[in-house]
């Protein structure tokens, strides 16, 4: 197949950041995605409905005129989040709340410690119809970083979905065979997003031949066997798995440092790279469901009505992109060839 047209897709997990970053990240996403679930881990984090609405306006101000792009806002859960905060968020049009275990990833120091203490909040989310988005890793320092997702499933995820059977839960950016199997075997209230980097890469791509900081993300890349399990999961066409890039920009100097930041800025190539994966898997007929349909259906939102066409044509991801200030950002797959291109 040399060309494919799909319903306009959505990105069900990404980071826009704030300030001058928005003028880069929002247009990069709006070029092909109609909507995006916006992560709330700013500094300070988006913990109230008013903060979410204010952030939404900053995003919309950076969107290309006439694009119709719609940011879907989320709340950052802390141990101070109240039942009233959830009710207010729902009233304001916030669609989900994000659970980060404290210290799990960028700007998560103020996140949740003691997950069981959040059960009254989860109960209110279940009542209000607000989705729970989970970064599923334990964060105790003695736990091997490659085991943290599986242990989170065993210690917390199974209990949450059992205690709140009507709460819609998205297991974000899954990275392991364990997570893929857990989601596949759970009820229809449980789904997962999968990133391009976890479909394309494994930990060899991070560590062999020297550390490659621009492939460093959290959850960290895993063994090739886990990568293959994720590829197998999306190739089934199961509605439980859908597109979430986890596109996460950082300035080049912040990635290439003694304590490099976690995150892959994939907005400029993500849809094309997903298409390449599905083509490699001989599963292009499953791409539209993954990219455009399953996420909207799970969130209970209407499917988009437009279309996007991609052609099988090689192009090269730029080595860097620059903010207005001149600050460079190295995009995911920088300098590499992608086999599919948006018309």
PDB file of C-alpha atoms in Angstrom, residues 103-326:
ATOM      1  CA  UNK A 103       8.783  11.225  41.908  1.00  0.00           C
ATOM      2  CA  UNK A 104       7.746   9.049  38.958  1.00  0.00           C
ATOM      3  CA  UNK A 105       8.618  11.549  36.219  1.00  0.00           C
ATOM      4  CA  UNK A 106       9.175  15.205  35.294  1.00  0.00           C
ATOM      5  CA  UNK A 107       7.635  17.715  37.722  1.00  0.00           C
ATOM      6  CA  UNK A 108       5.965  15.030  39.840  1.00  0.00           C
ATOM      7  CA  UNK A 109       7.424  15.876  43.245  1.00  0.00           C
ATOM      8  CA  UNK A 110       4.047  17.191  44.451  1.00  0.00           C
ATOM      9  CA  UNK A 111       2.177  14.101  43.227  1.00  0.00           C
ATOM     10  CA  UNK A 112       0.537  11.310  45.188  1.00  0.00           C
ATOM     11  CA  UNK A 113       2.169   9.374  48.007  1.00  0.00           C
ATOM     12  CA  UNK A 114      -0.106   6.803  49.633  1.00  0.00           C
ATOM     13  CA  UNK A 115      -2.418   5.810  46.795  1.00  0.00           C
ATOM     14  CA  UNK A 116      -5.036   4.185  49.050  1.00  0.00           C
ATOM     15  CA  UNK A 117      -5.675   7.608  50.601  1.00  0.00           C
ATOM     16  CA  UNK A 118      -6.996   8.713  47.189  1.00  0.00           C
ATOM     17  CA  UNK A 119      -9.891   6.247  47.170  1.00  0.00           C
ATOM     18  CA  UNK A 120     -12.543   8.851  48.161  1.00  0.00           C
ATOM     19  CA  UNK A 121     -11.339  10.969  45.215  1.00  0.00           C
ATOM     20  CA  UNK A 122     -11.501   7.959  42.883  1.00  0.00           C
ATOM     21  CA  UNK A 123     -15.050   7.287  44.112  1.00  0.00           C
ATOM     22  CA  UNK A 124     -16.048  10.845  43.191  1.00  0.00           C
ATOM     23  CA  UNK A 125     -14.395  10.490  39.789  1.00  0.00           C
ATOM     24  CA  UNK A 126     -16.369   7.297  39.220  1.00  0.00           C
ATOM     25  CA  UNK A 127     -19.553   9.149  40.167  1.00  0.00           C
ATOM     26  CA  UNK A 128     -18.779  12.194  38.005  1.00  0.00           C
ATOM     27  CA  UNK A 129     -17.568  10.228  34.978  1.00  0.00           C
ATOM     28  CA  UNK A 130     -14.062  11.701  35.105  1.00  0.00           C
ATOM     29  CA  UNK A 131     -11.419   9.336  33.725  1.00  0.00           C
ATOM     30  CA  UNK A 132      -8.430   8.281  35.826  1.00  0.00           C
ATOM     31  CA  UNK A 133      -5.137   8.400  33.913  1.00  0.00           C
ATOM     32  CA  UNK A 134      -2.336   6.502  35.637  1.00  0.00           C
ATOM     33  CA  UNK A 135       1.427   6.664  35.316  1.00  0.00           C
ATOM     34  CA  UNK A 136       1.845   3.098  36.503  1.00  0.00           C
ATOM     35  CA  UNK A 137       5.199   2.743  38.221  1.00  0.00           C
ATOM     36  CA  UNK A 138       6.263   2.256  41.804  1.00  0.00           C
ATOM     37  CA  UNK A 139       8.947   4.736  42.812  1.00  0.00           C
ATOM     38  CA  UNK A 140      10.794   3.213  45.776  1.00  0.00           C
ATOM     39  CA  UNK A 141      14.491   3.732  45.089  1.00  0.00           C
ATOM     40  CA  UNK A 142      15.438   0.126  45.865  1.00  0.00           C
ATOM     41  CA  UNK A 143      13.162  -1.235  43.109  1.00  0.00           C
ATOM     42  CA  UNK A 144      14.880  -1.919  39.790  1.00  0.00           C
ATOM     43  CA  UNK A 145      13.693   0.656  37.252  1.00  0.00           C
ATOM     44  CA  UNK A 146      12.891  -2.084  34.722  1.00  0.00           C
ATOM     45  CA  UNK A 147      10.532  -3.797  37.199  1.00  0.00           C
ATOM     46  CA  UNK A 148       8.547  -0.773  38.348  1.00  0.00           C
ATOM     47  CA  UNK A 149       5.611  -1.102  35.956  1.00  0.00           C
ATOM     48  CA  UNK A 150       4.936  -4.743  36.760  1.00  0.00           C
ATOM     49  CA  UNK A 151       5.136  -4.114  40.497  1.00  0.00           C
ATOM     50  CA  UNK A 152       2.685  -1.238  40.179  1.00  0.00           C
ATOM     51  CA  UNK A 153       0.206  -3.573  38.507  1.00  0.00           C
ATOM     52  CA  UNK A 154       0.581  -6.117  41.299  1.00  0.00           C
ATOM     53  CA  UNK A 155       0.520  -3.650  44.187  1.00  0.00           C
ATOM     54  CA  UNK A 156      -1.942  -0.982  43.029  1.00  0.00           C
ATOM     55  CA  UNK A 157      -3.537  -1.278  39.595  1.00  0.00           C
ATOM     56  CA  UNK A 158      -5.338  -4.552  40.234  1.00  0.00           C
ATOM     57  CA  UNK A 159      -6.767  -3.148  43.465  1.00  0.00           C
ATOM     58  CA  UNK A 160      -7.912   0.148  41.925  1.00  0.00           C
ATOM     59  CA  UNK A 161      -9.810  -1.460  39.060  1.00  0.00           C
ATOM     60  CA  UNK A 162     -11.375  -4.005  41.434  1.00  0.00           C
ATOM     61  CA  UNK A 163     -12.456  -1.343  43.944  1.00  0.00           C
ATOM     62  CA  UNK A 164     -13.946   0.968  41.294  1.00  0.00           C
ATOM     63  CA  UNK A 165     -15.446  -1.248  38.583  1.00  0.00           C
ATOM     64  CA  UNK A 166     -17.239   1.653  36.855  1.00  0.00           C
ATOM     65  CA  UNK A 167     -14.276   4.031  36.854  1.00  0.00           C
ATOM     66  CA  UNK A 168     -12.675   4.369  33.435  1.00  0.00           C
ATOM     67  CA  UNK A 169      -8.924   3.905  33.800  1.00  0.00           C
ATOM     68  CA  UNK A 170      -6.249   4.600  31.191  1.00  0.00           C
ATOM     69  CA  UNK A 171      -2.956   2.879  31.888  1.00  0.00           C
ATOM     70  CA  UNK A 172      -0.704   5.492  30.307  1.00  0.00           C
ATOM     71  CA  UNK A 173       2.286   4.796  28.029  1.00  0.00           C
ATOM     72  CA  UNK A 174       2.532   1.089  28.816  1.00  0.00           C
ATOM     73  CA  UNK A 175       5.946  -0.464  28.251  1.00  0.00           C
ATOM     74  CA  UNK A 176       5.753  -4.149  29.182  1.00  0.00           C
ATOM     75  CA  UNK A 177       4.153  -7.418  28.187  1.00  0.00           C
ATOM     76  CA  UNK A 178       2.743  -7.519  31.724  1.00  0.00           C
ATOM     77  CA  UNK A 179       0.868  -4.262  31.188  1.00  0.00           C
ATOM     78  CA  UNK A 180      -0.409  -5.265  27.756  1.00  0.00           C
ATOM     79  CA  UNK A 181      -1.743  -8.540  29.152  1.00  0.00           C
ATOM     80  CA  UNK A 182      -3.274  -6.818  32.185  1.00  0.00           C
ATOM     81  CA  UNK A 183      -5.166  -4.355  29.991  1.00  0.00           C
ATOM     82  CA  UNK A 184      -6.284  -7.020  27.522  1.00  0.00           C
ATOM     83  CA  UNK A 185      -7.632  -9.199  30.319  1.00  0.00           C
ATOM     84  CA  UNK A 186      -9.350  -6.384  32.266  1.00  0.00           C
ATOM     85  CA  UNK A 187     -12.904  -5.116  31.874  1.00  0.00           C
ATOM     86  CA  UNK A 188     -13.972  -2.720  29.135  1.00  0.00           C
ATOM     87  CA  UNK A 189     -13.403   0.132  31.614  1.00  0.00           C
ATOM     88  CA  UNK A 190      -9.627  -0.309  31.332  1.00  0.00           C
ATOM     89  CA  UNK A 191      -7.557   0.808  28.323  1.00  0.00           C
ATOM     90  CA  UNK A 192      -3.997   1.912  27.558  1.00  0.00           C
ATOM     91  CA  UNK A 193      -2.033   4.380  25.489  1.00  0.00           C
ATOM     92  CA  UNK A 194       1.168   3.348  23.703  1.00  0.00           C
ATOM     93  CA  UNK A 195       3.912   5.708  22.518  1.00  0.00           C
ATOM     94  CA  UNK A 196       5.859   5.612  19.262  1.00  0.00           C
ATOM     95  CA  UNK A 197       9.151   5.195  21.099  1.00  0.00           C
ATOM     96  CA  UNK A 198       7.997   2.085  22.949  1.00  0.00           C
ATOM     97  CA  UNK A 199       6.832   0.518  19.680  1.00  0.00           C
ATOM     98  CA  UNK A 200       9.987   1.449  17.761  1.00  0.00           C
ATOM     99  CA  UNK A 201      12.738   1.077  20.356  1.00  0.00           C
ATOM    100  CA  UNK A 202      13.973  -1.057  23.229  1.00  0.00           C
ATOM    101  CA  UNK A 203      16.611  -0.498  25.873  1.00  0.00           C
ATOM    102  CA  UNK A 204      19.434  -1.351  23.456  1.00  0.00           C
ATOM    103  CA  UNK A 205      18.487   1.845  21.607  1.00  0.00           C
ATOM    104  CA  UNK A 206      19.099   3.766  24.824  1.00  0.00           C
ATOM    105  CA  UNK A 207      22.266   2.103  26.075  1.00  0.00           C
ATOM    106  CA  UNK A 208      24.245   0.241  23.396  1.00  0.00           C
ATOM    107  CA  UNK A 209      27.196   2.201  22.039  1.00  0.00           C
ATOM    108  CA  UNK A 210      26.809   4.913  24.671  1.00  0.00           C
ATOM    109  CA  UNK A 211      23.845   6.508  26.392  1.00  0.00           C
ATOM    110  CA  UNK A 212      21.482   8.232  23.958  1.00  0.00           C
ATOM    111  CA  UNK A 213      19.782  10.963  26.012  1.00  0.00           C
ATOM    112  CA  UNK A 214      17.154  11.811  23.410  1.00  0.00           C
ATOM    113  CA  UNK A 215      15.792   8.246  23.675  1.00  0.00           C
ATOM    114  CA  UNK A 216      15.538   8.549  27.459  1.00  0.00           C
ATOM    115  CA  UNK A 217      11.946   8.625  28.644  1.00  0.00           C
ATOM    116  CA  UNK A 218       9.922   7.482  31.628  1.00  0.00           C
ATOM    117  CA  UNK A 219       8.774   4.790  31.860  1.00  0.00           C
ATOM    118  CA  UNK A 220      12.154   3.779  30.515  1.00  0.00           C
ATOM    119  CA  UNK A 221      12.539   1.657  27.374  1.00  0.00           C
ATOM    120  CA  UNK A 222      12.394  -2.063  28.170  1.00  0.00           C
ATOM    121  CA  UNK A 223      13.673  -5.345  26.713  1.00  0.00           C
ATOM    122  CA  UNK A 224      13.004  -6.247  23.102  1.00  0.00           C
ATOM    123  CA  UNK A 225      10.555  -8.926  24.256  1.00  0.00           C
ATOM    124  CA  UNK A 226       8.374  -6.226  25.815  1.00  0.00           C
ATOM    125  CA  UNK A 227       8.641  -4.075  22.693  1.00  0.00           C
ATOM    126  CA  UNK A 228       7.447  -7.028  20.617  1.00  0.00           C
ATOM    127  CA  UNK A 229       4.527  -7.614  23.003  1.00  0.00           C
ATOM    128  CA  UNK A 230       3.377  -4.022  22.512  1.00  0.00           C
ATOM    129  CA  UNK A 231       3.667  -4.353  18.736  1.00  0.00           C
ATOM    130  CA  UNK A 232       1.637  -7.541  18.893  1.00  0.00           C
ATOM    131  CA  UNK A 233      -1.013  -5.814  21.003  1.00  0.00           C
ATOM    132  CA  UNK A 234      -1.579  -2.966  18.535  1.00  0.00           C
ATOM    133  CA  UNK A 235      -1.556  -5.354  15.584  1.00  0.00           C
ATOM    134  CA  UNK A 236      -4.585  -7.178  17.031  1.00  0.00           C
ATOM    135  CA  UNK A 237      -6.712  -4.086  16.471  1.00  0.00           C
ATOM    136  CA  UNK A 238      -8.051  -4.323  20.027  1.00  0.00           C
ATOM    137  CA  UNK A 239     -10.052  -1.245  21.013  1.00  0.00           C
ATOM    138  CA  UNK A 240      -8.293  -1.298  24.392  1.00  0.00           C
ATOM    139  CA  UNK A 241      -5.138   0.239  22.924  1.00  0.00           C
ATOM    140  CA  UNK A 242      -4.909   3.680  21.381  1.00  0.00           C
ATOM    141  CA  UNK A 243      -2.534   6.457  20.403  1.00  0.00           C
ATOM    142  CA  UNK A 244      -0.844   8.526  23.087  1.00  0.00           C
ATOM    143  CA  UNK A 245       2.502   9.971  22.050  1.00  0.00           C
ATOM    144  CA  UNK A 246       3.695  11.203  25.454  1.00  0.00           C
ATOM    145  CA  UNK A 247       5.444  13.858  23.353  1.00  0.00           C
ATOM    146  CA  UNK A 248       7.524  15.688  25.939  1.00  0.00           C
ATOM    147  CA  UNK A 249       9.832  18.521  24.854  1.00  0.00           C
ATOM    148  CA  UNK A 250      12.939  19.601  26.715  1.00  0.00           C
ATOM    149  CA  UNK A 251      15.622  22.069  25.712  1.00  0.00           C
ATOM    150  CA  UNK A 252      18.655  20.338  24.216  1.00  0.00           C
ATOM    151  CA  UNK A 253      20.901  21.365  27.105  1.00  0.00           C
ATOM    152  CA  UNK A 254      18.446  19.867  29.616  1.00  0.00           C
ATOM    153  CA  UNK A 255      18.556  16.498  27.843  1.00  0.00           C
ATOM    154  CA  UNK A 256      22.306  16.481  27.235  1.00  0.00           C
ATOM    155  CA  UNK A 257      23.360  17.082  30.824  1.00  0.00           C
ATOM    156  CA  UNK A 258      24.693  15.247  33.840  1.00  0.00           C
ATOM    157  CA  UNK A 259      21.076  14.684  34.923  1.00  0.00           C
ATOM    158  CA  UNK A 260      19.235  14.533  31.618  1.00  0.00           C
ATOM    159  CA  UNK A 261      15.489  15.124  31.555  1.00  0.00           C
ATOM    160  CA  UNK A 262      13.118  12.306  30.588  1.00  0.00           C
ATOM    161  CA  UNK A 263      10.960  12.677  27.511  1.00  0.00           C
ATOM    162  CA  UNK A 264      10.875  12.293  23.722  1.00  0.00           C
ATOM    163  CA  UNK A 265       9.558  15.216  21.681  1.00  0.00           C
ATOM    164  CA  UNK A 266       7.749  13.253  18.983  1.00  0.00           C
ATOM    165  CA  UNK A 267       5.049  15.681  17.838  1.00  0.00           C
ATOM    166  CA  UNK A 268       6.700  16.367  14.461  1.00  0.00           C
ATOM    167  CA  UNK A 269       6.930  12.717  13.433  1.00  0.00           C
ATOM    168  CA  UNK A 270       4.639  10.653  15.668  1.00  0.00           C
ATOM    169  CA  UNK A 271       1.744   9.933  13.304  1.00  0.00           C
ATOM    170  CA  UNK A 272       4.147   9.120  10.496  1.00  0.00           C
ATOM    171  CA  UNK A 273       6.147   6.796  12.760  1.00  0.00           C
ATOM    172  CA  UNK A 274       3.030   5.010  14.008  1.00  0.00           C
ATOM    173  CA  UNK A 275       2.074   4.483  10.369  1.00  0.00           C
ATOM    174  CA  UNK A 276       5.517   3.047   9.707  1.00  0.00           C
ATOM    175  CA  UNK A 277       5.094   0.612  12.621  1.00  0.00           C
ATOM    176  CA  UNK A 278       1.690  -0.577  11.426  1.00  0.00           C
ATOM    177  CA  UNK A 279       3.058  -0.945   7.895  1.00  0.00           C
ATOM    178  CA  UNK A 280       5.985  -3.015   9.183  1.00  0.00           C
ATOM    179  CA  UNK A 281       3.486  -5.195  11.065  1.00  0.00           C
ATOM    180  CA  UNK A 282       1.348  -5.637   7.915  1.00  0.00           C
ATOM    181  CA  UNK A 283      -1.487  -4.097   9.935  1.00  0.00           C
ATOM    182  CA  UNK A 284      -2.233  -0.796   8.204  1.00  0.00           C
ATOM    183  CA  UNK A 285      -5.904  -1.717   8.333  1.00  0.00           C
ATOM    184  CA  UNK A 286      -5.675  -1.399  12.135  1.00  0.00           C
ATOM    185  CA  UNK A 287      -4.088   2.074  12.157  1.00  0.00           C
ATOM    186  CA  UNK A 288      -7.316   4.073  11.957  1.00  0.00           C
ATOM    187  CA  UNK A 289      -8.802   2.331  14.973  1.00  0.00           C
ATOM    188  CA  UNK A 290      -5.668   2.872  17.039  1.00  0.00           C
ATOM    189  CA  UNK A 291      -5.105   6.495  15.971  1.00  0.00           C
ATOM    190  CA  UNK A 292      -8.594   7.858  15.414  1.00  0.00           C
ATOM    191  CA  UNK A 293     -11.412   5.742  16.837  1.00  0.00           C
ATOM    192  CA  UNK A 294     -10.604   3.750  19.974  1.00  0.00           C
ATOM    193  CA  UNK A 295      -9.577   6.719  22.118  1.00  0.00           C
ATOM    194  CA  UNK A 296     -12.607   8.825  21.252  1.00  0.00           C
ATOM    195  CA  UNK A 297     -14.906   5.875  21.923  1.00  0.00           C
ATOM    196  CA  UNK A 298     -13.274   5.127  25.288  1.00  0.00           C
ATOM    197  CA  UNK A 299     -13.490   8.747  26.397  1.00  0.00           C
ATOM    198  CA  UNK A 300     -17.127   8.892  25.276  1.00  0.00           C
ATOM    199  CA  UNK A 301     -16.409  11.699  22.806  1.00  0.00           C
ATOM    200  CA  UNK A 302     -17.572  11.985  19.188  1.00  0.00           C
ATOM    201  CA  UNK A 303     -15.241  10.702  16.510  1.00  0.00           C
ATOM    202  CA  UNK A 304     -13.676  13.369  14.315  1.00  0.00           C
ATOM    203  CA  UNK A 305     -15.254  13.965  10.932  1.00  0.00           C
ATOM    204  CA  UNK A 306     -12.208  15.068   8.904  1.00  0.00           C
ATOM    205  CA  UNK A 307      -9.493  12.909   7.374  1.00  0.00           C
ATOM    206  CA  UNK A 308      -5.706  12.787   7.114  1.00  0.00           C
ATOM    207  CA  UNK A 309      -3.876  11.186   4.189  1.00  0.00           C
ATOM    208  CA  UNK A 310      -0.370   9.738   4.367  1.00  0.00           C
ATOM    209  CA  UNK A 311       1.759   8.554   1.455  1.00  0.00           C
ATOM    210  CA  UNK A 312       4.685   6.154   1.445  1.00  0.00           C
ATOM    211  CA  UNK A 313       7.423   8.690   0.856  1.00  0.00           C
ATOM    212  CA  UNK A 314      10.728   9.063   2.676  1.00  0.00           C
ATOM    213  CA  UNK A 315      11.693  12.233   4.538  1.00  0.00           C
ATOM    214  CA  UNK A 316      14.166  13.106   7.253  1.00  0.00           C
ATOM    215  CA  UNK A 317      13.334  14.388  10.732  1.00  0.00           C
ATOM    216  CA  UNK A 318      15.310  17.611  11.350  1.00  0.00           C
ATOM    217  CA  UNK A 319      18.310  17.498  13.650  1.00  0.00           C
ATOM    218  CA  UNK A 320      16.758  20.204  15.815  1.00  0.00           C
ATOM    219  CA  UNK A 321      13.976  22.775  15.993  1.00  0.00           C
ATOM    220  CA  UNK A 322      14.318  26.148  17.677  1.00  0.00           C
ATOM    221  CA  UNK A 323      12.105  28.140  19.986  1.00  0.00           C
ATOM    222  CA  UNK A 324      11.614  31.854  19.321  1.00  0.00           C
ATOM    223  CA  UNK A 325      14.377  32.536  21.829  1.00  0.00           C
ATOM    224  CA  UNK A 326      16.762  30.440  19.751  1.00  0.00           C
TER     225      UNK A 326
END
